[in-house]
Amino acid sequence: MHRLALAVSIGLLAMSAHAAGQSPATATATAPAPSDHRATAPDEDVPSATSLRFGTLRVPGQRMLRYQEGMTLDEADIQQQPKGNGDIGTLLRINPAVQFDDARIGSSRQMGEIRPADISIHGGLFHQNLLLVDGVSFNNDLDPGGGSPSNPHLVDSVPSPAQGIALDTDLLERLTVYDSNVPAAFGGFTGGVVDAKTRRANSAFGGKTWFRMSRSVWNELIVPEGNEQAFVESDTWTNQPVYDKYKLGAMLEGRTTRGIGLIGTVSRTRSDIPLRAYSNGEMSSSDANVKEQRRENTSVSLRANYAPTDRLEIGAGITYAPSNDLYFTKNAKDSWFELQQGGPVANLTGSWRGDAWTFDGRLGYSDIDSSRRVDAAIDYWKTWARSEDKNWTPEGNTNAIEGNWGNIDQSTRNITASFGAQRAPLRWGRTEHRLQAGVGLRDRHAQYHRLNDHHSYISPRPTTSCTGPDGTEDTVSCSLAPVYRTQTNRVIAGQGQFHSTHNLYRAGRFDVRVREFSAYVQDDIQLGRVSLRPGLRFDMDDLMDRNTLAPRLAASWDVFGSGDTLVTSGVNRYYGRSLFGMKLREGRENLQTEYARTTVADGWRTKKAFTANNRFETLHVPYSDEVNLGVRQRLQGYVADLKYVRRQGRDEIMRERVASDDDTGFFSSYVYRYVNTGRSDSETVTLAVEMPTWHWRDTHTTARLAADHTDIRRNYANYDVSFKDGTYNRWVRYNGTLMHAYELPQDGFNRPWTARLSTQTRFEALRLSWSNFLRYRAGHLNFVTVGEDVLEENGQTVSVDVIEERHNPSTWTLDSTLEYTQPLRDGQEAYIRVEAQNVFNQRNRMTSVTTTINTLYEPGRTYWLEAGYRF
């Protein structure tokens, strides 16, 4: 397939022989690249559409990208679509190249959550997308795929969502997704690029304030039959029967008399989720029986720009988006803890336009947090047997638990500097060239810091004395209050109790620092009706200690010279990023020591000093090779984009368990090491159709249709899945057929067929806007290992996993939005907006499991109400 795409690209150049005879005077100029050194990203400085060769049609919500690089949503389209929680994942549902993981998007049981959904672009791993806001990355590269990314109840780690900040879409002026033929200016991804740009100030003073809300009492919560009572009495964040979500925001903009544009936006989204504190609906006599968890996202954005001359423009911006999520642990007293995530993302830019060259510079800074905070006075965990003074649990419980998981700081700080240059169109014989080049430096620093010693006391045993070996009374891990109930091999009714096991997690800090350098060069060449864009990107970093060269080649052919029929092709390589969690684990695992005692009088003795269970070794940088073919056709106002993209991911990272051969005592006897044995293959066919605006009397309607067919195969789920040596390429028997594990289809981010239709209608006389989003997704699979088989290989008997598929049905949903605007005096207006998601309350199953009671469903009918004022 690579050869085919390369041949097509060369063929497009050859076909220009006839077109090259066209005189320069009659040739229509192609769209110049923007002044931003990030190559072909559309920018407000692009000339008007009437002067562009392939951009004469301005379709609401999208700008034409000449090499079919992806999709752009403008501010109007962002505001018209159903917003939901206001995250970029909701916006990207319209993009046929984007898939969502059904296990991560949030089920009907967790409708109180406001965390952004993870996305996959053309089969790439969700944590290997490049996420940018105003040119600065907001990726969280601490450990986005490690452990259980969405589980907050882990003693030694804190969840690190791939999206480092919950970027509020109300801040955005434009959102572009590059999913193929990505320009050489972008690096550090194997999936795609999500490039968000915040709003710039208008000339006139103005602003907006708004309030949104959604409540569980308005919405339909779909749960499996037979699980209704357990759901209502939920004691865990994974089941949320009651929630209230609110969002409040305000924006001001304007320009000073000197022409400095300023715009500031602030918003806060909050969800309150009351849950039972104890299991099975039981009640405590001395502790709160209902406790309220909280999710809170704050977004503050300030942007300034100033153009003192026609040639010089400078700008600055900062987006500060912290998240604070409050949790408690069920069946435990004083178990509150807060997860703190997000942080600032800032940039300073300058652009100078000369007669022949345009130069751009950018300084960027981000500091993404993934930390945990607890009450300093209750930084411990204790598991008691229920007794006269440990009696806060309901009578049916045998244990009484108190405490939390301790204070941990995790952060990743990036400082970037980049410089780019772009040459004005240069004629060379019969060709026209637009040269671009740039360099970048980035300093990345990550840390894991347990702020203070954390003590975990478990395994209570019977005692009649709390006097320690030094003669003092142990009041921390011993109690003489009579235990209520005898537990076999544990405690005796009527006696006291002491903890026989003490796990100490010592305070400690570990850092990883990576310095990176990048450079790229790219030439956008036009020869008659054919355009070629060859490029080359160089990257290096001192963590992997590798240098990479990523060639990029995109081609397009304007078949009839009118811009109505465009054929595109490309051959590209993309290299991914280094993740910090692989290195940080080496240090944090050495912080734990286990102590034990047989009686209080014996005192504590060291039972086990934990050693590192993970070992980091230098790796190759994962990469993805891409070939693509596409056609864009314009006909009577319709624009259809058909595209085929094939990706082959190689040198992807997995874990395997091997003997450490370490005699220093730092590593365990057997350790997990990371290896470049992961591989993936994906094929995607996408179709997007923009329809012309339809006018009837005073109504105006626009529509967009998008569909895709996706097939992804990968021999692992993420880099944290572990295998024994060599088993990642093991044989398996799947539906009766013997195959390698890497040939298995994936059960995440892999709906085989999807389609979506988006419409926007404006009733001018009624001052009413009506938007609809209809989405269909074909049935998908879950895979279950049901047993083992044997296989004879090289004279040896090898065990083979027997894997069967579980089918989930196809699903469809309709989301609808109505907005009414009431004009006020002096150009002011008030509005009210109602969003309804899953209007027909479809009972869409997300996963197939062995028991019906645990089946997950997509959210049922959900309402959002918004009211606002613009001036």
mmCIF file with all atom_site columns, N, CA and C in Angstrom, residues 168-227:
data_model
loop_
_atom_site.group_PDB
_atom_site.id
_atom_site.type_symbol
_atom_site.label_atom_id
_atom_site.label_alt_id
_atom_site.label_comp_id
_atom_site.label_asym_id
_atom_site.label_entity_id
_atom_site.label_seq_id
_atom_site.pdbx_PDB_ins_code
_atom_site.Cartn_x
_atom_site.Cartn_y
_atom_site.Cartn_z
_atom_site.occupancy
_atom_site.B_iso_or_equiv
_atom_site.pdbx_formal_charge
_atom_site.auth_seq_id
_atom_site.auth_comp_id
_atom_site.auth_asym_id
_atom_site.auth_atom_id
_atom_site.pdbx_PDB_model_num
ATOM 1   N N  . ASP A 1 168 ? -12.373 24.226 28.321 1.00 0.00 ? 168 ASP A N  1
ATOM 2   C CA . ASP A 1 168 ? -13.760 24.642 28.156 1.00 0.00 ? 168 ASP A CA 1
ATOM 3   C C  . ASP A 1 168 ? -13.974 25.135 26.725 1.00 0.00 ? 168 ASP A C  1
ATOM 4   N N  . THR A 1 169 ? -14.909 24.542 26.003 1.00 0.00 ? 169 THR A N  1
ATOM 5   C CA . THR A 1 169 ? -15.134 24.933 24.600 1.00 0.00 ? 169 THR A CA 1
ATOM 6   C C  . THR A 1 169 ? -15.730 26.334 24.474 1.00 0.00 ? 169 THR A C  1
ATOM 7   N N  . ASP A 1 170 ? -16.279 26.887 25.544 1.00 0.00 ? 170 ASP A N  1
ATOM 8   C CA . ASP A 1 170 ? -16.777 28.265 25.471 1.00 0.00 ? 170 ASP A CA 1
ATOM 9   C C  . ASP A 1 170 ? -15.644 29.278 25.329 1.00 0.00 ? 170 ASP A C  1
ATOM 10  N N  . LEU A 1 171 ? -14.401 28.851 25.553 1.00 0.00 ? 171 LEU A N  1
ATOM 11  C CA . LEU A 1 171 ? -13.259 29.745 25.388 1.00 0.00 ? 171 LEU A CA 1
ATOM 12  C C  . LEU A 1 171 ? -12.778 29.802 23.939 1.00 0.00 ? 171 LEU A C  1
ATOM 13  N N  . LEU A 1 172 ? -13.267 28.902 23.085 1.00 0.00 ? 172 LEU A N  1
ATOM 14  C CA . LEU A 1 172 ? -12.603 28.663 21.811 1.00 0.00 ? 172 LEU A CA 1
ATOM 15  C C  . LEU A 1 172 ? -13.176 29.478 20.662 1.00 0.00 ? 172 LEU A C  1
ATOM 16  N N  . GLU A 1 173 ? -12.256 29.872 19.787 1.00 0.00 ? 173 GLU A N  1
ATOM 17  C CA . GLU A 1 173 ? -12.605 30.511 18.531 1.00 0.00 ? 173 GLU A CA 1
ATOM 18  C C  . GLU A 1 173 ? -12.567 29.503 17.385 1.00 0.00 ? 173 GLU A C  1
ATOM 19  N N  . ARG A 1 174 ? -11.702 28.494 17.523 1.00 0.00 ? 174 ARG A N  1
ATOM 20  C CA . ARG A 1 174 ? -11.541 27.520 16.447 1.00 0.00 ? 174 ARG A CA 1
ATOM 21  C C  . ARG A 1 174 ? -10.951 26.234 17.012 1.00 0.00 ? 174 ARG A C  1
ATOM 22  N N  . LEU A 1 175 ? -11.362 25.108 16.440 1.00 0.00 ? 175 LEU A N  1
ATOM 23  C CA . LEU A 1 175 ? -10.833 23.806 16.836 1.00 0.00 ? 175 LEU A CA 1
ATOM 24  C C  . LEU A 1 175 ? -10.540 23.008 15.570 1.00 0.00 ? 175 LEU A C  1
ATOM 25  N N  . THR A 1 176 ? -9.271  22.678 15.366 1.00 0.00 ? 176 THR A N  1
ATOM 26  C CA . THR A 1 176 ? -8.841  21.946 14.180 1.00 0.00 ? 176 THR A CA 1
ATOM 27  C C  . THR A 1 176 ? -8.281  20.596 14.600 1.00 0.00 ? 176 THR A C  1
ATOM 28  N N  . VAL A 1 177 ? -8.693  19.554 13.905 1.00 0.00 ? 177 VAL A N  1
ATOM 29  C CA . VAL A 1 177 ? -8.150  18.218 14.109 1.00 0.00 ? 177 VAL A CA 1
ATOM 30  C C  . VAL A 1 177 ? -7.409  17.819 12.840 1.00 0.00 ? 177 VAL A C  1
ATOM 31  N N  . TYR A 1 178 ? -6.104  17.569 12.966 1.00 0.00 ? 178 TYR A N  1
ATOM 32  C CA . TYR A 1 178 ? -5.303  17.043 11.863 1.00 0.00 ? 178 TYR A CA 1
ATOM 33  C C  . TYR A 1 178 ? -5.228  15.529 12.042 1.00 0.00 ? 178 TYR A C  1
ATOM 34  N N  . ASP A 1 179 ? -5.786  14.802 11.099 1.00 0.00 ? 179 ASP A N  1
ATOM 35  C CA . ASP A 1 179 ? -5.834  13.348 11.245 1.00 0.00 ? 179 ASP A CA 1
ATOM 36  C C  . ASP A 1 179 ? -5.068  12.601 10.165 1.00 0.00 ? 179 ASP A C  1
ATOM 37  N N  . SER A 1 180 ? -4.602  13.279 9.114  1.00 0.00 ? 180 SER A N  1
ATOM 38  C CA . SER A 1 180 ? -3.772  12.649 8.080  1.00 0.00 ? 180 SER A CA 1
ATOM 39  C C  . SER A 1 180 ? -3.029  13.757 7.345  1.00 0.00 ? 180 SER A C  1
ATOM 40  N N  . ASN A 1 181 ? -1.956  13.373 6.636  1.00 0.00 ? 181 ASN A N  1
ATOM 41  C CA . ASN A 1 181 ? -1.133  14.389 5.949  1.00 0.00 ? 181 ASN A CA 1
ATOM 42  C C  . ASN A 1 181 ? -0.801  15.553 6.876  1.00 0.00 ? 181 ASN A C  1
ATOM 43  N N  . VAL A 1 182 ? -0.453  15.228 8.110  1.00 0.00 ? 182 VAL A N  1
ATOM 44  C CA . VAL A 1 182 ? -0.190  16.271 9.103  1.00 0.00 ? 182 VAL A CA 1
ATOM 45  C C  . VAL A 1 182 ? 1.099   16.995 8.738  1.00 0.00 ? 182 VAL A C  1
ATOM 46  N N  . PRO A 1 183 ? 1.098   18.335 8.707  1.00 0.00 ? 183 PRO A N  1
ATOM 47  C CA . PRO A 1 183 ? 2.295   19.092 8.327  1.00 0.00 ? 183 PRO A CA 1
ATOM 48  C C  . PRO A 1 183 ? 3.491   18.777 9.215  1.00 0.00 ? 183 PRO A C  1
ATOM 49  N N  . ALA A 1 184 ? 4.685   18.985 8.677  1.00 0.00 ? 184 ALA A N  1
ATOM 50  C CA . ALA A 1 184 ? 5.923   18.662 9.377  1.00 0.00 ? 184 ALA A CA 1
ATOM 51  C C  . ALA A 1 184 ? 6.144   19.532 10.613 1.00 0.00 ? 184 ALA A C  1
ATOM 52  N N  . ALA A 1 185 ? 5.408   20.630 10.741 1.00 0.00 ? 185 ALA A N  1
ATOM 53  C CA . ALA A 1 185 ? 5.562   21.479 11.912 1.00 0.00 ? 185 ALA A CA 1
ATOM 54  C C  . ALA A 1 185 ? 5.070   20.805 13.187 1.00 0.00 ? 185 ALA A C  1
ATOM 55  N N  . PHE A 1 186 ? 4.264   19.745 13.067 1.00 0.00 ? 186 PHE A N  1
ATOM 56  C CA . PHE A 1 186 ? 3.720   19.063 14.230 1.00 0.00 ? 186 PHE A CA 1
ATOM 57  C C  . PHE A 1 186 ? 4.462   17.752 14.447 1.00 0.00 ? 186 PHE A C  1
ATOM 58  N N  . GLY A 1 187 ? 4.826   17.474 15.682 1.00 0.00 ? 187 GLY A N  1
ATOM 59  C CA . GLY A 1 187 ? 5.486   16.221 16.035 1.00 0.00 ? 187 GLY A CA 1
ATOM 60  C C  . GLY A 1 187 ? 5.088   15.786 17.428 1.00 0.00 ? 187 GLY A C  1
ATOM 61  N N  . GLY A 1 188 ? 5.484   14.565 17.796 1.00 0.00 ? 188 GLY A N  1
ATOM 62  C CA . GLY A 1 188 ? 5.172   14.054 19.119 1.00 0.00 ? 188 GLY A CA 1
ATOM 63  C C  . GLY A 1 188 ? 3.803   13.436 19.212 1.00 0.00 ? 188 GLY A C  1
ATOM 64  N N  . PHE A 1 189 ? 3.401   12.659 18.210 1.00 0.00 ? 189 PHE A N  1
ATOM 65  C CA . PHE A 1 189 ? 2.102   11.987 18.215 1.00 0.00 ? 189 PHE A CA 1
ATOM 66  C C  . PHE A 1 189 ? 2.164   10.802 17.260 1.00 0.00 ? 189 PHE A C  1
ATOM 67  N N  . THR A 1 190 ? 1.328   9.811  17.511 1.00 0.00 ? 190 THR A N  1
ATOM 68  C CA . THR A 1 190 ? 1.102   8.744  16.546 1.00 0.00 ? 190 THR A CA 1
ATOM 69  C C  . THR A 1 190 ? -0.372  8.620  16.200 1.00 0.00 ? 190 THR A C  1
ATOM 70  N N  . GLY A 1 191 ? -1.195  9.430  16.823 1.00 0.00 ? 191 GLY A N  1
ATOM 71  C CA . GLY A 1 191 ? -2.620  9.461  16.512 1.00 0.00 ? 191 GLY A CA 1
ATOM 72  C C  . GLY A 1 191 ? -2.950  10.644 15.632 1.00 0.00 ? 191 GLY A C  1
ATOM 73  N N  . GLY A 1 192 ? -3.209  11.789 16.253 1.00 0.00 ? 192 GLY A N  1
ATOM 74  C CA . GLY A 1 192 ? -3.531  12.999 15.511 1.00 0.00 ? 192 GLY A CA 1
ATOM 75  C C  . GLY A 1 192 ? -3.241  14.219 16.346 1.00 0.00 ? 192 GLY A C  1
ATOM 76  N N  . VAL A 1 193 ? -3.564  15.378 15.803 1.00 0.00 ? 193 VAL A N  1
ATOM 77  C CA . VAL A 1 193 ? -3.311  16.656 16.457 1.00 0.00 ? 193 VAL A CA 1
ATOM 78  C C  . VAL A 1 193 ? -4.642  17.371 16.667 1.00 0.00 ? 193 VAL A C  1
ATOM 79  N N  . VAL A 1 194 ? -4.898  17.775 17.906 1.00 0.00 ? 194 VAL A N  1
ATOM 80  C CA . VAL A 1 194 ? -6.064  18.591 18.231 1.00 0.00 ? 194 VAL A CA 1
ATOM 81  C C  . VAL A 1 194 ? -5.539  19.978 18.571 1.00 0.00 ? 194 VAL A C  1
ATOM 82  N N  . ASP A 1 195 ? -5.826  20.937 17.699 1.00 0.00 ? 195 ASP A N  1
ATOM 83  C CA . ASP A 1 195 ? -5.259  22.286 17.797 1.00 0.00 ? 195 ASP A CA 1
ATOM 84  C C  . ASP A 1 195 ? -6.381  23.265 18.122 1.00 0.00 ? 195 ASP A C  1
ATOM 85  N N  . ALA A 1 196 ? -6.434  23.711 19.371 1.00 0.00 ? 196 ALA A N  1
ATOM 86  C CA . ALA A 1 196 ? -7.479  24.626 19.828 1.00 0.00 ? 196 ALA A CA 1
ATOM 87  C C  . ALA A 1 196 ? -6.939  26.046 19.895 1.00 0.00 ? 196 ALA A C  1
ATOM 88  N N  . LYS A 1 197 ? -7.757  26.984 19.488 1.00 0.00 ? 197 LYS A N  1
ATOM 89  C CA . LYS A 1 197 ? -7.354  28.387 19.549 1.00 0.00 ? 197 LYS A CA 1
ATOM 90  C C  . LYS A 1 197 ? -8.420  29.182 20.290 1.00 0.00 ? 197 LYS A C  1
ATOM 91  N N  . THR A 1 198 ? -7.994  29.914 21.326 1.00 0.00 ? 198 THR A N  1
ATOM 92  C CA . THR A 1 198 ? -8.938  30.712 22.092 1.00 0.00 ? 198 THR A CA 1
ATOM 93  C C  . THR A 1 198 ? -9.278  31.988 21.332 1.00 0.00 ? 198 THR A C  1
ATOM 94  N N  . ARG A 1 199 ? -10.336 32.636 21.746 1.00 0.00 ? 199 ARG A N  1
ATOM 95  C CA . ARG A 1 199 ? -10.873 33.788 21.022 1.00 0.00 ? 199 ARG A CA 1
ATOM 96  C C  . ARG A 1 199 ? -9.958  35.011 21.156 1.00 0.00 ? 199 ARG A C  1
ATOM 97  N N  . ARG A 1 200 ? -9.910  35.794 20.078 1.00 0.00 ? 200 ARG A N  1
ATOM 98  C CA . ARG A 1 200 ? -9.264  37.101 20.099 1.00 0.00 ? 200 ARG A CA 1
ATOM 99  C C  . ARG A 1 200 ? -10.332 38.168 20.257 1.00 0.00 ? 200 ARG A C  1
ATOM 100 N N  . ALA A 1 201 ? -9.941  39.296 20.806 1.00 0.00 ? 201 ALA A N  1
ATOM 101 C CA . ALA A 1 201 ? -10.893 40.366 21.087 1.00 0.00 ? 201 ALA A CA 1
ATOM 102 C C  . ALA A 1 201 ? -11.392 41.021 19.814 1.00 0.00 ? 201 ALA A C  1
ATOM 103 N N  . ASN A 1 202 ? -12.675 41.354 19.789 1.00 0.00 ? 202 ASN A N  1
ATOM 104 C CA . ASN A 1 202 ? -13.232 42.197 18.740 1.00 0.00 ? 202 ASN A CA 1
ATOM 105 C C  . ASN A 1 202 ? -12.878 43.656 19.016 1.00 0.00 ? 202 ASN A C  1
ATOM 106 N N  . SER A 1 203 ? -13.164 44.494 18.052 1.00 0.00 ? 203 SER A N  1
ATOM 107 C CA . SER A 1 203 ? -12.828 45.917 18.210 1.00 0.00 ? 203 SER A CA 1
ATOM 108 C C  . SER A 1 203 ? -13.736 46.612 19.217 1.00 0.00 ? 203 SER A C  1
ATOM 109 N N  . ALA A 1 204 ? -15.017 46.240 19.222 1.00 0.00 ? 204 ALA A N  1
ATOM 110 C CA . ALA A 1 204 ? -15.968 46.909 20.099 1.00 0.00 ? 204 ALA A CA 1
ATOM 111 C C  . ALA A 1 204 ? -15.993 46.246 21.470 1.00 0.00 ? 204 ALA A C  1
ATOM 112 N N  . PHE A 1 205 ? -16.255 47.038 22.492 1.00 0.00 ? 205 PHE A N  1
ATOM 113 C CA . PHE A 1 205 ? -16.393 46.498 23.838 1.00 0.00 ? 205 PHE A CA 1
ATOM 114 C C  . PHE A 1 205 ? -17.652 45.645 23.907 1.00 0.00 ? 205 PHE A C  1
ATOM 115 N N  . GLY A 1 206 ? -17.529 44.477 24.516 1.00 0.00 ? 206 GLY A N  1
ATOM 116 C CA . GLY A 1 206 ? -18.686 43.596 24.630 1.00 0.00 ? 206 GLY A CA 1
ATOM 117 C C  . GLY A 1 206 ? -18.418 42.504 25.638 1.00 0.00 ? 206 GLY A C  1
ATOM 118 N N  . GLY A 1 207 ? -19.392 41.657 25.777 1.00 0.00 ? 207 GLY A N  1
ATOM 119 C CA . GLY A 1 207 ? -19.228 40.572 26.724 1.00 0.00 ? 207 GLY A CA 1
ATOM 120 C C  . GLY A 1 207 ? -20.420 39.649 26.739 1.00 0.00 ? 207 GLY A C  1
ATOM 121 N N  . LYS A 1 208 ? -20.352 38.710 27.660 1.00 0.00 ? 208 LYS A N  1
ATOM 122 C CA . LYS A 1 208 ? -21.388 37.695 27.760 1.00 0.00 ? 208 LYS A CA 1
ATOM 123 C C  . LYS A 1 208 ? -21.318 37.089 29.157 1.00 0.00 ? 208 LYS A C  1
ATOM 124 N N  . THR A 1 209 ? -22.457 36.727 29.685 1.00 0.00 ? 209 THR A N  1
ATOM 125 C CA . THR A 1 209 ? -22.513 35.958 30.914 1.00 0.00 ? 209 THR A CA 1
ATOM 126 C C  . THR A 1 209 ? -23.575 34.883 30.747 1.00 0.00 ? 209 THR A C  1
ATOM 127 N N  . TRP A 1 210 ? -23.340 33.721 31.352 1.00 0.00 ? 210 TRP A N  1
ATOM 128 C CA . TRP A 1 210 ? -24.277 32.625 31.141 1.00 0.00 ? 210 TRP A CA 1
ATOM 129 C C  . TRP A 1 210 ? -24.272 31.673 32.328 1.00 0.00 ? 210 TRP A C  1
ATOM 130 N N  . PHE A 1 211 ? -25.359 30.898 32.417 1.00 0.00 ? 211 PHE A N  1
ATOM 131 C CA . PHE A 1 211 ? -25.505 29.904 33.471 1.00 0.00 ? 211 PHE A CA 1
ATOM 132 C C  . PHE A 1 211 ? -26.163 28.666 32.876 1.00 0.00 ? 211 PHE A C  1
ATOM 133 N N  . ARG A 1 212 ? -25.558 27.478 33.162 1.00 0.00 ? 212 ARG A N  1
ATOM 134 C CA . ARG A 1 212 ? -26.078 26.211 32.666 1.00 0.00 ? 212 ARG A CA 1
ATOM 135 C C  . ARG A 1 212 ? -26.299 25.254 33.846 1.00 0.00 ? 212 ARG A C  1
ATOM 136 N N  . MET A 1 213 ? -27.239 24.347 33.656 1.00 0.00 ? 213 MET A N  1
ATOM 137 C CA . MET A 1 213 ? -27.454 23.354 34.696 1.00 0.00 ? 213 MET A CA 1
ATOM 138 C C  . MET A 1 213 ? -28.106 22.102 34.127 1.00 0.00 ? 213 MET A C  1
ATOM 139 N N  . SER A 1 214 ? -27.807 20.983 34.800 1.00 0.00 ? 214 SER A N  1
ATOM 140 C CA . SER A 1 214 ? -28.445 19.706 34.496 1.00 0.00 ? 214 SER A CA 1
ATOM 141 C C  . SER A 1 214 ? -28.598 18.962 35.803 1.00 0.00 ? 214 SER A C  1
ATOM 142 N N  . ARG A 1 215 ? -29.744 18.281 35.983 1.00 0.00 ? 215 ARG A N  1
ATOM 143 C CA . ARG A 1 215 ? -30.024 17.620 37.255 1.00 0.00 ? 215 ARG A CA 1
ATOM 144 C C  . ARG A 1 215 ? -30.519 16.203 37.008 1.00 0.00 ? 215 ARG A C  1
ATOM 145 N N  . SER A 1 216 ? -30.182 15.319 37.926 1.00 0.00 ? 216 SER A N  1
ATOM 146 C CA . SER A 1 216 ? -30.614 13.931 37.772 1.00 0.00 ? 216 SER A CA 1
ATOM 147 C C  . SER A 1 216 ? -32.130 13.799 37.800 1.00 0.00 ? 216 SER A C  1
ATOM 148 N N  . VAL A 1 217 ? -32.839 14.690 38.503 1.00 0.00 ? 217 VAL A N  1
ATOM 149 C CA . VAL A 1 217 ? -34.301 14.585 38.573 1.00 0.00 ? 217 VAL A CA 1
ATOM 150 C C  . VAL A 1 217 ? -34.946 14.920 37.233 1.00 0.00 ? 217 VAL A C  1
ATOM 151 N N  . TRP A 1 218 ? -34.197 15.598 36.345 1.00 0.00 ? 218 TRP A N  1
ATOM 152 C CA . TRP A 1 218 ? -34.722 15.877 35.009 1.00 0.00 ? 218 TRP A CA 1
ATOM 153 C C  . TRP A 1 218 ? -34.470 14.721 34.035 1.00 0.00 ? 218 TRP A C  1
ATOM 154 N N  . ASN A 1 219 ? -33.503 13.885 34.347 1.00 0.00 ? 219 ASN A N  1
ATOM 155 C CA . ASN A 1 219 ? -32.935 12.975 33.359 1.00 0.00 ? 219 ASN A CA 1
ATOM 156 C C  . ASN A 1 219 ? -33.336 11.530 33.606 1.00 0.00 ? 219 ASN A C  1
ATOM 157 N N  . GLU A 1 220 ? -33.115 10.707 32.593 1.00 0.00 ? 220 GLU A N  1
ATOM 158 C CA . GLU A 1 220 ? -33.424 9.285  32.667 1.00 0.00 ? 220 GLU A CA 1
ATOM 159 C C  . GLU A 1 220 ? -32.134 8.506  32.944 1.00 0.00 ? 220 GLU A C  1
ATOM 160 N N  . LEU A 1 221 ? -32.109 7.789  34.053 1.00 0.00 ? 221 LEU A N  1
ATOM 161 C CA . LEU A 1 221 ? -30.942 7.011  34.447 1.00 0.00 ? 221 LEU A CA 1
ATOM 162 C C  . LEU A 1 221 ? -31.240 5.536  34.162 1.00 0.00 ? 221 LEU A C  1
ATOM 163 N N  . ILE A 1 222 ? -30.577 4.989  33.162 1.00 0.00 ? 222 ILE A N  1
ATOM 164 C CA . ILE A 1 222 ? -30.850 3.624  32.721 1.00 0.00 ? 222 ILE A CA 1
ATOM 165 C C  . ILE A 1 222 ? -29.952 2.657  33.486 1.00 0.00 ? 222 ILE A C  1
ATOM 166 N N  . VAL A 1 223 ? -30.567 1.723  34.204 1.00 0.00 ? 223 VAL A N  1
ATOM 167 C CA . VAL A 1 223 ? -29.822 0.699  34.941 1.00 0.00 ? 223 VAL A CA 1
ATOM 168 C C  . VAL A 1 223 ? -30.426 -0.653 34.604 1.00 0.00 ? 223 VAL A C  1
ATOM 169 N N  . PRO A 1 224 ? -29.654 -1.721 34.746 1.00 0.00 ? 224 PRO A N  1
ATOM 170 C CA . PRO A 1 224 ? -30.179 -3.054 34.433 1.00 0.00 ? 224 PRO A CA 1
ATOM 171 C C  . PRO A 1 224 ? -31.330 -3.439 35.346 1.00 0.00 ? 224 PRO A C  1
ATOM 172 N N  . GLU A 1 225 ? -32.252 -4.225 34.804 1.00 0.00 ? 225 GLU A N  1
ATOM 173 C CA . GLU A 1 225 ? -33.346 -4.728 35.607 1.00 0.00 ? 225 GLU A CA 1
ATOM 174 C C  . GLU A 1 225 ? -32.793 -5.587 36.744 1.00 0.00 ? 225 GLU A C  1
ATOM 175 N N  . GLY A 1 226 ? -33.361 -5.389 37.918 1.00 0.00 ? 226 GLY A N  1
ATOM 176 C CA . GLY A 1 226 ? -32.897 -6.117 39.089 1.00 0.00 ? 226 GLY A CA 1
ATOM 177 C C  . GLY A 1 226 ? -31.832 -5.388 39.874 1.00 0.00 ? 226 GLY A C  1
ATOM 178 N N  . ASN A 1 227 ? -31.316 -4.280 39.320 1.00 0.00 ? 227 ASN A N  1
ATOM 179 C CA . ASN A 1 227 ? -30.260 -3.537 40.005 1.00 0.00 ? 227 ASN A CA 1
ATOM 180 C C  . ASN A 1 227 ? -30.749 -2.176 40.497 1.00 0.00 ? 227 ASN A C  1
#
